[in-house]
PDB file of C-alpha atoms (C1' of nucleotides) in Angstrom:
ATOM      1  CA  MET V 176     -70.608 112.981 147.107  1.00  0.00           C
ATOM      2  CA  ASP V 177     -72.904 111.888 144.307  1.00  0.00           C
ATOM      3  CA  GLN V 178     -75.549 114.093 145.773  1.00  0.00           C
ATOM      4  CA  THR V 179     -73.445 117.212 145.626  1.00  0.00           C
ATOM      5  CA  ILE V 180     -72.188 116.538 142.132  1.00  0.00           C
ATOM      6  CA  GLN V 181     -75.774 116.052 141.069  1.00  0.00           C
ATOM      7  CA  GLN V 182     -76.481 119.496 142.461  1.00  0.00           C
ATOM      8  CA  LEU V 183     -73.678 121.064 140.469  1.00  0.00           C
ATOM      9  CA  GLU V 184     -75.058 119.568 137.273  1.00  0.00           C
ATOM     10  CA  VAL V 185     -78.566 120.762 137.919  1.00  0.00           C
ATOM     11  CA  TRP V 186     -77.458 124.302 138.600  1.00  0.00           C
ATOM     12  CA  CYS V 187     -75.644 124.749 135.341  1.00  0.00           C
ATOM     13  CA  ALA V 188     -77.423 122.455 132.906  1.00  0.00           C
ATOM     14  CA  GLY V 189     -78.574 124.382 129.884  1.00  0.00           C
ATOM     15  CA  GLU V 190     -78.363 127.718 131.668  1.00  0.00           C
ATOM     16  CA  ASP V 191     -76.660 130.717 130.187  1.00  0.00           C
ATOM     17  CA  TRP V 192     -75.271 131.658 133.528  1.00  0.00           C
ATOM     18  CA  CYS V 193     -73.784 129.566 136.221  1.00  0.00           C
ATOM     19  CA  PRO V 194     -73.456 130.416 139.906  1.00  0.00           C
ATOM     20  CA  VAL V 195     -69.840 129.299 139.965  1.00  0.00           C
ATOM     21  CA  THR V 196     -68.909 131.497 137.013  1.00  0.00           C
ATOM     22  CA  ALA V 197     -70.784 134.395 138.583  1.00  0.00           C
ATOM     23  CA  THR V 198     -69.116 133.936 141.956  1.00  0.00           C
ATOM     24  CA  ALA V 199     -65.705 133.457 140.363  1.00  0.00           C
ATOM     25  CA  THR V 200     -66.191 136.649 138.372  1.00  0.00           C
ATOM     26  CA  LEU V 201     -66.944 138.477 141.604  1.00  0.00           C
ATOM     27  CA  ILE V 202     -64.259 137.183 143.937  1.00  0.00           C
ATOM     28  CA  GLY V 203     -62.062 135.093 141.656  1.00  0.00           C
ATOM     29  CA  LYS V 204     -58.946 137.117 142.260  1.00  0.00           C
ATOM     30  CA  LYS V 205     -56.237 136.349 144.732  1.00  0.00           C
ATOM     31  CA  TRP V 206     -56.151 139.625 146.629  1.00  0.00           C
ATOM     32  CA  HIS V 207     -59.897 140.059 146.695  1.00  0.00           C
ATOM     33  CA  THR V 208     -60.279 136.834 148.592  1.00  0.00           C
ATOM     34  CA  VAL V 209     -57.439 137.643 150.942  1.00  0.00           C
ATOM     35  CA  VAL V 210     -58.794 141.099 151.779  1.00  0.00           C
ATOM     36  CA  LEU V 211     -62.222 139.673 152.533  1.00  0.00           C
ATOM     37  CA  HIS V 212     -60.603 137.037 154.701  1.00  0.00           C
ATOM     38  CA  ARG V 213     -58.717 139.571 156.795  1.00  0.00           C
ATOM     39  CA  LEU V 214     -61.797 141.702 157.277  1.00  0.00           C
ATOM     40  CA  LEU V 215     -63.707 138.622 158.374  1.00  0.00           C
ATOM     41  CA  ALA V 216     -61.032 137.534 160.794  1.00  0.00           C
ATOM     42  CA  GLU V 217     -59.855 140.860 162.185  1.00  0.00           C
ATOM     43  CA  GLY V 218     -62.981 142.978 161.899  1.00  0.00           C
ATOM     44  CA  PRO V 219     -63.018 146.564 160.597  1.00  0.00           C
ATOM     45  CA  LEU V 220     -59.535 147.789 159.738  1.00  0.00           C
ATOM     46  CA  GLY V 221     -57.870 150.935 158.465  1.00  0.00           C
ATOM     47  CA  PHE V 222     -55.842 151.094 155.279  1.00  0.00           C
ATOM     48  CA  ASN V 223     -52.410 150.633 156.808  1.00  0.00           C
ATOM     49  CA  ALA V 224     -53.608 148.060 159.318  1.00  0.00           C
ATOM     50  CA  LEU V 225     -55.073 146.046 156.484  1.00  0.00           C
ATOM     51  CA  GLN V 226     -51.873 146.298 154.494  1.00  0.00           C
ATOM     52  CA  ASP V 227     -49.837 145.132 157.482  1.00  0.00           C
ATOM     53  CA  GLU V 228     -52.230 142.271 158.183  1.00  0.00           C
ATOM     54  CA  ILE V 229     -52.021 141.013 154.642  1.00  0.00           C
ATOM     55  CA  GLY V 230     -48.326 141.447 154.058  1.00  0.00           C
ATOM     56  CA  GLY V 231     -46.901 141.403 150.563  1.00  0.00           C
ATOM     57  CA  ILE V 232     -49.489 143.686 149.011  1.00  0.00           C
ATOM     58  CA  SER V 233     -48.546 147.149 147.801  1.00  0.00           C
ATOM     59  CA  SER V 234     -50.611 150.190 148.703  1.00  0.00           C
ATOM     60  CA  LYS V 235     -51.496 150.707 145.051  1.00  0.00           C
ATOM     61  CA  VAL V 236     -52.849 147.207 144.604  1.00  0.00           C
ATOM     62  CA  LEU V 237     -54.658 147.324 147.939  1.00  0.00           C
ATOM     63  CA  SER V 238     -56.198 150.635 146.951  1.00  0.00           C
ATOM     64  CA  ASP V 239     -57.410 149.148 143.649  1.00  0.00           C
ATOM     65  CA  VAL V 240     -58.796 146.046 145.330  1.00  0.00           C
ATOM     66  CA  LEU V 241     -60.647 148.038 147.976  1.00  0.00           C
ATOM     67  CA  GLU V 242     -62.177 150.269 145.331  1.00  0.00           C
ATOM     68  CA  ASP V 243     -63.316 147.248 143.360  1.00  0.00           C
ATOM     69  CA  LEU V 244     -64.753 145.465 146.391  1.00  0.00           C
ATOM     70  CA  GLU V 245     -66.616 148.614 147.359  1.00  0.00           C
ATOM     71  CA  GLU V 246     -68.060 148.906 143.857  1.00  0.00           C
ATOM     72  CA  LYS V 247     -69.250 145.331 144.139  1.00  0.00           C
ATOM     73  CA  ARG V 248     -70.883 146.145 147.462  1.00  0.00           C
ATOM     74  CA  LEU V 249     -68.861 143.612 149.421  1.00  0.00           C
ATOM     75  CA  ILE V 250     -67.203 146.142 151.732  1.00  0.00           C
ATOM     76  CA  ASN V 251     -67.999 149.535 153.240  1.00  0.00           C
ATOM     77  CA  ARG V 252     -65.606 152.466 153.330  1.00  0.00           C
ATOM     78  CA  GLU V 253     -66.267 154.775 156.231  1.00  0.00           C
ATOM     79  CA  ILE V 254     -64.359 157.913 157.117  1.00  0.00           C
ATOM     80  CA  VAL V 255     -63.909 158.246 160.875  1.00  0.00           C
ATOM     81  CA  ASN V 256     -63.424 161.733 162.270  1.00  0.00           C
ATOM     82  CA  GLU V 257     -60.810 161.122 164.914  1.00  0.00           C
ATOM     83  CA  LYS V 258     -57.455 162.671 165.684  1.00  0.00           C
ATOM     84  CA  PRO V 259     -55.743 161.569 162.523  1.00  0.00           C
ATOM     85  CA  VAL V 260     -58.708 161.152 160.201  1.00  0.00           C
ATOM     86  CA  ARG V 261     -58.975 157.432 159.601  1.00  0.00           C
ATOM     87  CA  VAL V 262     -60.798 155.335 157.080  1.00  0.00           C
ATOM     88  CA  GLU V 263     -62.414 152.143 158.236  1.00  0.00           C
ATOM     89  CA  TYR V 264     -63.090 149.250 155.935  1.00  0.00           C
ATOM     90  CA  SER V 265     -65.690 146.712 156.966  1.00  0.00           C
ATOM     91  CA  LEU V 266     -67.753 143.996 155.335  1.00  0.00           C
ATOM     92  CA  THR V 267     -71.245 144.595 154.066  1.00  0.00           C
ATOM     93  CA  GLU V 268     -73.887 141.997 154.781  1.00  0.00           C
ATOM     94  CA  LEU V 269     -73.238 140.524 151.355  1.00  0.00           C
ATOM     95  CA  GLY V 270     -69.506 140.455 152.000  1.00  0.00           C
ATOM     96  CA  ALA V 271     -69.956 138.828 155.383  1.00  0.00           C
ATOM     97  CA  SER V 272     -72.144 136.167 153.796  1.00  0.00           C
ATOM     98  CA  LEU V 273     -69.049 134.949 151.962  1.00  0.00           C
ATOM     99  CA  GLU V 274     -67.709 133.589 155.225  1.00  0.00           C
ATOM    100  CA  SER V 275     -68.702 130.041 154.348  1.00  0.00           C
ATOM    101  CA  VAL V 276     -66.765 130.220 151.081  1.00  0.00           C
ATOM    102  CA  ILE V 277     -63.669 131.757 152.657  1.00  0.00           C
ATOM    103  CA  LEU V 278     -63.822 129.290 155.518  1.00  0.00           C
ATOM    104  CA  GLU V 279     -63.999 126.396 153.085  1.00  0.00           C
ATOM    105  CA  MET V 280     -60.944 127.730 151.274  1.00  0.00           C
ATOM    106  CA  ALA V 281     -59.113 128.114 154.566  1.00  0.00           C
ATOM    107  CA  GLU V 282     -59.913 124.548 155.587  1.00  0.00           C
ATOM    108  CA  TRP V 283     -58.913 123.187 152.224  1.00  0.00           C
ATOM    109  CA  GLY V 284     -55.642 125.094 152.237  1.00  0.00           C
ATOM    110  CA  GLN V 285     -54.887 123.949 155.745  1.00  0.00           C
ATOM    111  CA  GLU V 286     -55.517 120.322 154.841  1.00  0.00           C
ATOM    112  CA  HIS V 287     -53.924 120.146 151.425  1.00  0.00           C
ATOM    113  CA  LEU V 288     -51.327 122.864 151.095  1.00  0.00           C
ATOM    114  CA  THR V 289     -49.400 123.007 154.350  1.00  0.00           C
ATOM    115  CA  ALA V 290     -46.765 120.409 153.560  1.00  0.00           C
ATOM    116  CA  ALA V 291     -46.640 121.230 149.869  1.00  0.00           C
ATOM    117  CA  GLU V 292     -46.090 124.920 150.472  1.00  0.00           C
ATOM    118  CA  LYS V 293     -43.389 124.291 152.989  1.00  0.00           C
ATOM    119  CA  ASP V 294     -41.296 122.096 150.718  1.00  0.00           C
ATOM    120  CA  GLY V 295     -42.158 124.191 147.698  1.00  0.00           C
ATOM    121  CA  SER V 296     -43.586 121.351 145.605  1.00  0.00           C
ATOM    122  CA  ILE V 297     -46.553 123.488 144.663  1.00  0.00           C
ATOM    123  CA  ALA V 298     -45.482 126.934 143.672  1.00  0.00           C
TER     124      ALA V 298
ATOM    125  CA  MET D 234     -70.305 132.055 163.678  1.00  0.00           C
ATOM    126  CA  ASP D 235     -67.978 133.169 166.459  1.00  0.00           C
ATOM    127  CA  GLN D 236     -66.470 129.734 166.407  1.00  0.00           C
ATOM    128  CA  THR D 237     -65.577 129.848 162.767  1.00  0.00           C
ATOM    129  CA  ILE D 238     -64.209 133.365 162.927  1.00  0.00           C
ATOM    130  CA  GLN D 239     -62.070 132.259 165.834  1.00  0.00           C
ATOM    131  CA  GLN D 240     -60.715 129.532 163.577  1.00  0.00           C
ATOM    132  CA  LEU D 241     -59.804 132.004 160.870  1.00  0.00           C
ATOM    133  CA  GLU D 242     -57.866 134.082 163.355  1.00  0.00           C
ATOM    134  CA  VAL D 243     -55.964 131.158 164.780  1.00  0.00           C
ATOM    135  CA  TRP D 244     -54.890 129.929 161.370  1.00  0.00           C
ATOM    136  CA  CYS D 245     -53.284 133.178 160.364  1.00  0.00           C
ATOM    137  CA  ALA D 246     -52.148 134.764 163.585  1.00  0.00           C
ATOM    138  CA  GLY D 247     -48.473 135.552 163.444  1.00  0.00           C
ATOM    139  CA  GLU D 248     -47.843 133.112 160.620  1.00  0.00           C
ATOM    140  CA  ASP D 249     -45.939 134.033 157.515  1.00  0.00           C
ATOM    141  CA  TRP D 250     -48.275 132.052 155.399  1.00  0.00           C
ATOM    142  CA  CYS D 251     -51.989 131.772 155.468  1.00  0.00           C
ATOM    143  CA  PRO D 252     -54.133 128.967 154.054  1.00  0.00           C
ATOM    144  CA  VAL D 253     -56.496 131.427 152.416  1.00  0.00           C
ATOM    145  CA  THR D 254     -53.671 133.267 150.682  1.00  0.00           C
ATOM    146  CA  ALA D 255     -52.180 129.946 149.609  1.00  0.00           C
ATOM    147  CA  THR D 256     -55.493 128.639 148.283  1.00  0.00           C
ATOM    148  CA  ALA D 257     -56.281 131.936 146.578  1.00  0.00           C
ATOM    149  CA  THR D 258     -52.868 131.882 144.918  1.00  0.00           C
ATOM    150  CA  LEU D 259     -53.642 128.411 143.582  1.00  0.00           C
ATOM    151  CA  ILE D 260     -57.211 128.781 142.356  1.00  0.00           C
ATOM    152  CA  GLY D 261     -57.902 132.489 142.762  1.00  0.00           C
ATOM    153  CA  LYS D 262     -58.569 133.075 139.097  1.00  0.00           C
ATOM    154  CA  LYS D 263     -61.929 133.130 137.440  1.00  0.00           C
ATOM    155  CA  TRP D 264     -61.342 130.580 134.699  1.00  0.00           C
ATOM    156  CA  HIS D 265     -59.405 128.195 136.901  1.00  0.00           C
ATOM    157  CA  THR D 266     -62.360 127.845 139.200  1.00  0.00           C
ATOM    158  CA  VAL D 267     -64.813 127.476 136.328  1.00  0.00           C
ATOM    159  CA  VAL D 268     -62.763 124.774 134.612  1.00  0.00           C
ATOM    160  CA  LEU D 269     -62.498 122.788 137.832  1.00  0.00           C
ATOM    161  CA  HIS D 270     -66.227 123.163 138.320  1.00  0.00           C
ATOM    162  CA  ARG D 271     -67.063 121.776 134.896  1.00  0.00           C
ATOM    163  CA  LEU D 272     -64.729 118.842 135.341  1.00  0.00           C
ATOM    164  CA  LEU D 273     -66.359 118.121 138.692  1.00  0.00           C
ATOM    165  CA  ALA D 274     -69.860 118.333 137.307  1.00  0.00           C
ATOM    166  CA  GLU D 275     -69.440 116.736 133.881  1.00  0.00           C
ATOM    167  CA  GLY D 276     -66.594 114.339 134.498  1.00  0.00           C
ATOM    168  CA  PRO D 277     -63.636 113.898 132.127  1.00  0.00           C
ATOM    169  CA  LEU D 278     -63.954 116.073 129.038  1.00  0.00           C
ATOM    170  CA  GLY D 279     -62.071 116.750 125.824  1.00  0.00           C
ATOM    171  CA  PHE D 280     -60.765 120.174 124.857  1.00  0.00           C
ATOM    172  CA  ASN D 281     -63.659 121.242 122.655  1.00  0.00           C
ATOM    173  CA  ALA D 282     -66.276 119.704 124.928  1.00  0.00           C
ATOM    174  CA  LEU D 283     -64.810 121.676 127.813  1.00  0.00           C
ATOM    175  CA  GLN D 284     -64.808 124.865 125.790  1.00  0.00           C
ATOM    176  CA  ASP D 285     -68.446 124.340 124.800  1.00  0.00           C
ATOM    177  CA  GLU D 286     -69.451 123.533 128.366  1.00  0.00           C
ATOM    178  CA  ILE D 287     -67.853 126.678 129.701  1.00  0.00           C
ATOM    179  CA  GLY D 288     -68.943 129.086 126.996  1.00  0.00           C
ATOM    180  CA  GLY D 289     -67.263 132.448 126.618  1.00  0.00           C
ATOM    181  CA  ILE D 290     -63.692 131.196 126.926  1.00  0.00           C
ATOM    182  CA  SER D 291     -61.324 131.296 123.967  1.00  0.00           C
ATOM    183  CA  SER D 292     -59.242 128.282 122.987  1.00  0.00           C
ATOM    184  CA  LYS D 293     -56.060 130.200 123.770  1.00  0.00           C
ATOM    185  CA  VAL D 294     -57.124 131.076 127.293  1.00  0.00           C
ATOM    186  CA  LEU D 295     -58.482 127.583 127.913  1.00  0.00           C
ATOM    187  CA  SER D 296     -55.203 126.132 126.703  1.00  0.00           C
ATOM    188  CA  ASP D 297     -53.268 128.377 129.090  1.00  0.00           C
ATOM    189  CA  VAL D 298     -55.529 127.548 132.014  1.00  0.00           C
ATOM    190  CA  LEU D 299     -55.325 123.798 131.414  1.00  0.00           C
ATOM    191  CA  GLU D 300     -51.561 123.968 131.237  1.00  0.00           C
ATOM    192  CA  ASP D 301     -51.419 125.889 134.488  1.00  0.00           C
ATOM    193  CA  LEU D 302     -53.834 123.550 136.276  1.00  0.00           C
ATOM    194  CA  GLU D 303     -51.820 120.552 135.109  1.00  0.00           C
ATOM    195  CA  GLU D 304     -48.619 122.137 136.405  1.00  0.00           C
ATOM    196  CA  LYS D 305     -50.309 122.630 139.743  1.00  0.00           C
ATOM    197  CA  ARG D 306     -51.333 118.973 139.749  1.00  0.00           C
ATOM    198  CA  LEU D 307     -55.041 119.691 139.929  1.00  0.00           C
ATOM    199  CA  ILE D 308     -55.924 118.012 136.626  1.00  0.00           C
ATOM    200  CA  ASN D 309     -54.643 115.171 134.457  1.00  0.00           C
ATOM    201  CA  ARG D 310     -54.151 115.359 130.708  1.00  0.00           C
ATOM    202  CA  GLU D 311     -54.502 111.994 129.039  1.00  0.00           C
ATOM    203  CA  ILE D 312     -54.206 111.243 125.337  1.00  0.00           C
ATOM    204  CA  VAL D 313     -56.787 108.672 124.247  1.00  0.00           C
ATOM    205  CA  ASN D 314     -56.005 106.591 121.169  1.00  0.00           C
ATOM    206  CA  GLU D 315     -59.358 106.453 119.472  1.00  0.00           C
ATOM    207  CA  LYS D 316     -60.588 107.254 115.988  1.00  0.00           C
ATOM    208  CA  PRO D 317     -59.797 110.937 116.097  1.00  0.00           C
ATOM    209  CA  VAL D 318     -57.092 111.043 118.735  1.00  0.00           C
ATOM    210  CA  ARG D 319     -58.662 112.759 121.694  1.00  0.00           C
ATOM    211  CA  VAL D 320     -57.294 114.341 124.815  1.00  0.00           C
ATOM    212  CA  GLU D 321     -59.136 113.807 128.030  1.00  0.00           C
ATOM    213  CA  TYR D 322     -58.915 116.182 130.947  1.00  0.00           C
ATOM    214  CA  SER D 323     -59.847 114.904 134.384  1.00  0.00           C
ATOM    215  CA  LEU D 324     -59.339 115.919 137.985  1.00  0.00           C
ATOM    216  CA  THR D 325     -56.535 114.594 140.096  1.00  0.00           C
ATOM    217  CA  GLU D 326     -57.276 113.550 143.636  1.00  0.00           C
ATOM    218  CA  LEU D 327     -56.110 116.957 144.799  1.00  0.00           C
ATOM    219  CA  GLY D 328     -58.304 118.665 142.244  1.00  0.00           C
ATOM    220  CA  ALA D 329     -61.313 116.582 143.203  1.00  0.00           C
ATOM    221  CA  SER D 330     -60.769 117.480 146.842  1.00  0.00           C
ATOM    222  CA  LEU D 331     -61.663 121.048 145.928  1.00  0.00           C
ATOM    223  CA  GLU D 332     -65.268 119.981 145.515  1.00  0.00           C
ATOM    224  CA  SER D 333     -66.259 121.397 148.887  1.00  0.00           C
ATOM    225  CA  VAL D 334     -64.863 124.802 147.961  1.00  0.00           C
ATOM    226  CA  ILE D 335     -66.467 124.869 144.514  1.00  0.00           C
ATOM    227  CA  LEU D 336     -69.731 123.649 145.957  1.00  0.00           C
ATOM    228  CA  GLU D 337     -69.696 126.396 148.546  1.00  0.00           C
ATOM    229  CA  MET D 338     -69.120 128.960 145.810  1.00  0.00           C
ATOM    230  CA  ALA D 339     -71.967 127.483 143.795  1.00  0.00           C
ATOM    231  CA  GLU D 340     -74.330 127.639 146.751  1.00  0.00           C
ATOM    232  CA  TRP D 341     -73.324 131.173 147.591  1.00  0.00           C
ATOM    233  CA  GLY D 342     -73.759 132.322 144.004  1.00  0.00           C
ATOM    234  CA  GLN D 343     -77.117 130.650 143.783  1.00  0.00           C
ATOM    235  CA  GLU D 344     -78.309 132.323 146.978  1.00  0.00           C
ATOM    236  CA  HIS D 345     -76.854 135.773 146.555  1.00  0.00           C
ATOM    237  CA  LEU D 346     -76.283 136.486 142.899  1.00  0.00           C
ATOM    238  CA  THR D 347     -79.264 135.166 140.989  1.00  0.00           C
ATOM    239  CA  ALA D 348     -81.492 138.220 141.272  1.00  0.00           C
ATOM    240  CA  ALA D 349     -78.602 140.668 141.169  1.00  0.00           C
ATOM    241  CA  GLU D 350     -77.142 139.169 138.014  1.00  0.00           C
ATOM    242  CA  LYS D 351     -80.462 139.147 136.289  1.00  0.00           C
ATOM    243  CA  ASP D 352     -81.208 142.810 136.878  1.00  0.00           C
ATOM    244  CA  GLY D 353     -77.576 143.739 136.420  1.00  0.00           C
ATOM    245  CA  SER D 354     -77.156 145.505 139.757  1.00  0.00           C
ATOM    246  CA  ILE D 355     -73.887 143.693 140.306  1.00  0.00           C
ATOM    247  CA  ALA D 356     -71.749 143.783 137.237  1.00  0.00           C
TER     248      ALA D 356
ATOM    249  C1'  DG Y 131     -56.409 112.741  95.099  1.00  0.00           C
ATOM    250  C1'  DC Y 132     -59.312 116.485  97.004  1.00  0.00           C
ATOM    251  C1'  DC Y 133     -62.422 118.500 100.036  1.00  0.00           C
ATOM    252  C1'  DA Y 134     -65.058 118.756 104.291  1.00  0.00           C
ATOM    253  C1'  DT Y 135     -65.216 117.724 109.183  1.00  0.00           C
ATOM    254  C1'  DA Y 136     -63.557 116.773 113.666  1.00  0.00           C
ATOM    255  C1'  DT Y 137     -59.882 116.508 116.808  1.00  0.00           C
ATOM    256  C1'  DA Y 138     -56.744 120.034 119.707  1.00  0.00           C
ATOM    257  C1'  DG Y 139     -54.571 123.379 119.865  1.00  0.00           C
ATOM    258  C1'  DT Y 140     -50.878 127.800 118.279  1.00  0.00           C
ATOM    259  C1'  DT Y 141     -49.588 132.478 116.643  1.00  0.00           C
ATOM    260  C1'  DA Y 142     -49.759 137.290 116.441  1.00  0.00           C
ATOM    261  C1'  DC Y 143     -51.431 141.032 118.410  1.00  0.00           C
ATOM    262  C1'  DC Y 144     -53.547 144.191 121.736  1.00  0.00           C
ATOM    263  C1'  DT Y 145     -55.301 145.679 126.127  1.00  0.00           C
ATOM    264  C1'  DA Y 146     -55.972 145.605 130.877  1.00  0.00           C
ATOM    265  C1'  DC Y 147     -54.467 144.274 135.117  1.00  0.00           C
ATOM    266  C1'  DC Y 148     -50.629 143.429 138.609  1.00  0.00           C
ATOM    267  C1'  DG Y 149     -46.799 145.023 140.901  1.00  0.00           C
ATOM    268  C1'  DT Y 150     -42.778 148.064 142.339  1.00  0.00           C
ATOM    269  C1'  DT Y 151     -40.887 152.354 143.596  1.00  0.00           C
ATOM    270  C1'  DA Y 152     -41.384 156.712 144.519  1.00  0.00           C
ATOM    271  C1'  DC Y 153     -43.983 160.416 145.705  1.00  0.00           C
ATOM    272  C1'  DT Y 154     -48.301 163.295 147.454  1.00  0.00           C
ATOM    273  C1'  DA Y 155     -51.285 165.387 150.846  1.00  0.00           C
ATOM    274  C1'  DG Y 156     -53.668 166.636 155.136  1.00  0.00           C
ATOM    275  C1'  DG Y 157     -53.317 166.790 160.066  1.00  0.00           C
ATOM    276  C1'  DT Y 158     -50.684 166.153 164.934  1.00  0.00           C
ATOM    277  C1'  DT Y 159     -47.068 166.329 167.830  1.00  0.00           C
ATOM    278  C1'  DA Y 160     -42.644 168.033 169.623  1.00  0.00           C
TER     279       DA Y 160
ATOM    280  C1'  DT T 105     -40.199 174.024 161.503  1.00  0.00           C
ATOM    281  C1'  DA T 106     -39.576 169.308 161.203  1.00  0.00           C
ATOM    282  C1'  DA T 107     -40.843 164.597 161.983  1.00  0.00           C
ATOM    283  C1'  DC T 108     -44.529 161.412 161.837  1.00  0.00           C
ATOM    284  C1'  DC T 109     -49.069 159.739 161.567  1.00  0.00           C
ATOM    285  C1'  DT T 110     -52.985 158.934 158.422  1.00  0.00           C
ATOM    286  C1'  DA T 111     -54.356 157.220 153.402  1.00  0.00           C
ATOM    287  C1'  DG T 112     -53.494 157.050 149.526  1.00  0.00           C
ATOM    288  C1'  DT T 113     -51.751 158.536 143.947  1.00  0.00           C
ATOM    289  C1'  DA T 114     -48.317 158.818 139.817  1.00  0.00           C
ATOM    290  C1'  DA T 115     -45.356 156.897 136.731  1.00  0.00           C
ATOM    291  C1'  DC T 116     -43.775 153.052 134.643  1.00  0.00           C
ATOM    292  C1'  DG T 117     -42.878 148.124 133.138  1.00  0.00           C
ATOM    293  C1'  DG T 118     -44.039 143.352 132.800  1.00  0.00           C
ATOM    294  C1'  DT T 119     -47.352 139.717 132.633  1.00  0.00           C
ATOM    295  C1'  DA T 120     -51.732 137.819 132.162  1.00  0.00           C
ATOM    296  C1'  DG T 121     -56.193 137.860 129.736  1.00  0.00           C
ATOM    297  C1'  DG T 122     -58.649 138.212 125.486  1.00  0.00           C
ATOM    298  C1'  DT T 123     -59.684 138.228 120.125  1.00  0.00           C
ATOM    299  C1'  DA T 124     -59.288 136.555 115.574  1.00  0.00           C
ATOM    300  C1'  DA T 125     -57.034 133.992 112.502  1.00  0.00           C
ATOM    301  C1'  DC T 126     -54.485 130.192 111.532  1.00  0.00           C
ATOM    302  C1'  DT T 127     -51.984 125.314 112.118  1.00  0.00           C
ATOM    303  C1'  DA T 128     -51.756 120.429 112.361  1.00  0.00           C
ATOM    304  C1'  DT T 129     -53.298 115.627 112.223  1.00  0.00           C
ATOM    305  C1'  DA T 130     -56.538 112.227 111.065  1.00  0.00           C
ATOM    306  C1'  DT T 131     -61.230 110.253 109.145  1.00  0.00           C
ATOM    307  C1'  DG T 132     -64.602 109.756 105.809  1.00  0.00           C
ATOM    308  C1'  DG T 133     -67.066 110.931 101.442  1.00  0.00           C
ATOM    309  C1'  DC T 134     -66.875 111.949  96.365  1.00  0.00           C
TER     310       DC T 134
END
DNA sequence: GCCATATAGTTACCTACCGTTACTAGGTTA
DNA sequence: TAACCTAGTAACGGTAGGTAACTATATGGC
């Protein structure tokens, strides 16, 4: 505990950039994280499949998020020449390396938010 | 690797809520994460101290973020009766429990963004 | 009293992002 | 031809994020 907090201090002390700020700038948006999570968990997915998996995201917002994630080199967009021409979204190596972060968020949510979400005390 | 991905699948399969979505809804905003990080690393801080520590955040946005984090019960706002009346922001137990997530983000940023940020290839 | 400084914000304003609904567009199947 | 699959885009409105200036309260110095 003290060890890790020490680490956090060292990383940001007197620096003009901070790894947390940088990471938060990159993936610090609700849908970005969720999209990465689904691609991690379910593997490469098409546009509609991804939208169905996520649930509650509109095609416009998903389209925007995918474009942004591609720009940031976290996902690949590949056009597959099959019967109905599909598009397959998958994680880049950089994107896949975020697994530890996503997993930590998943564990934290599981531990701390289950009950709260269900009775609505944290909205 | 396979183990952890298996976990991610199990947690979200067929559920109407997902711990990642829930967590991302709670802290999936750039400044929220950064504020929590500074409070973790530097301990309780006043308004101006926090603003200075973060750098690049306006007082209006910081004010909004602090209000939101307090509503979500991740931080405490305590008025300290000293010479100039101060306000001290600190983490709640729930907020402090996010250390593992923040730490993971810090480690990831340190490993994957340092070079990229410096040469601007990820903006 | 008057001014400067330090505390912690607020107000007005603008822009950019989020979200909803509807619609587009190419190709396949019946 | 029409229905249905794929993957989006267009138009529009509301909310959040961001900037710059300003408020408010209290302390200490002149």
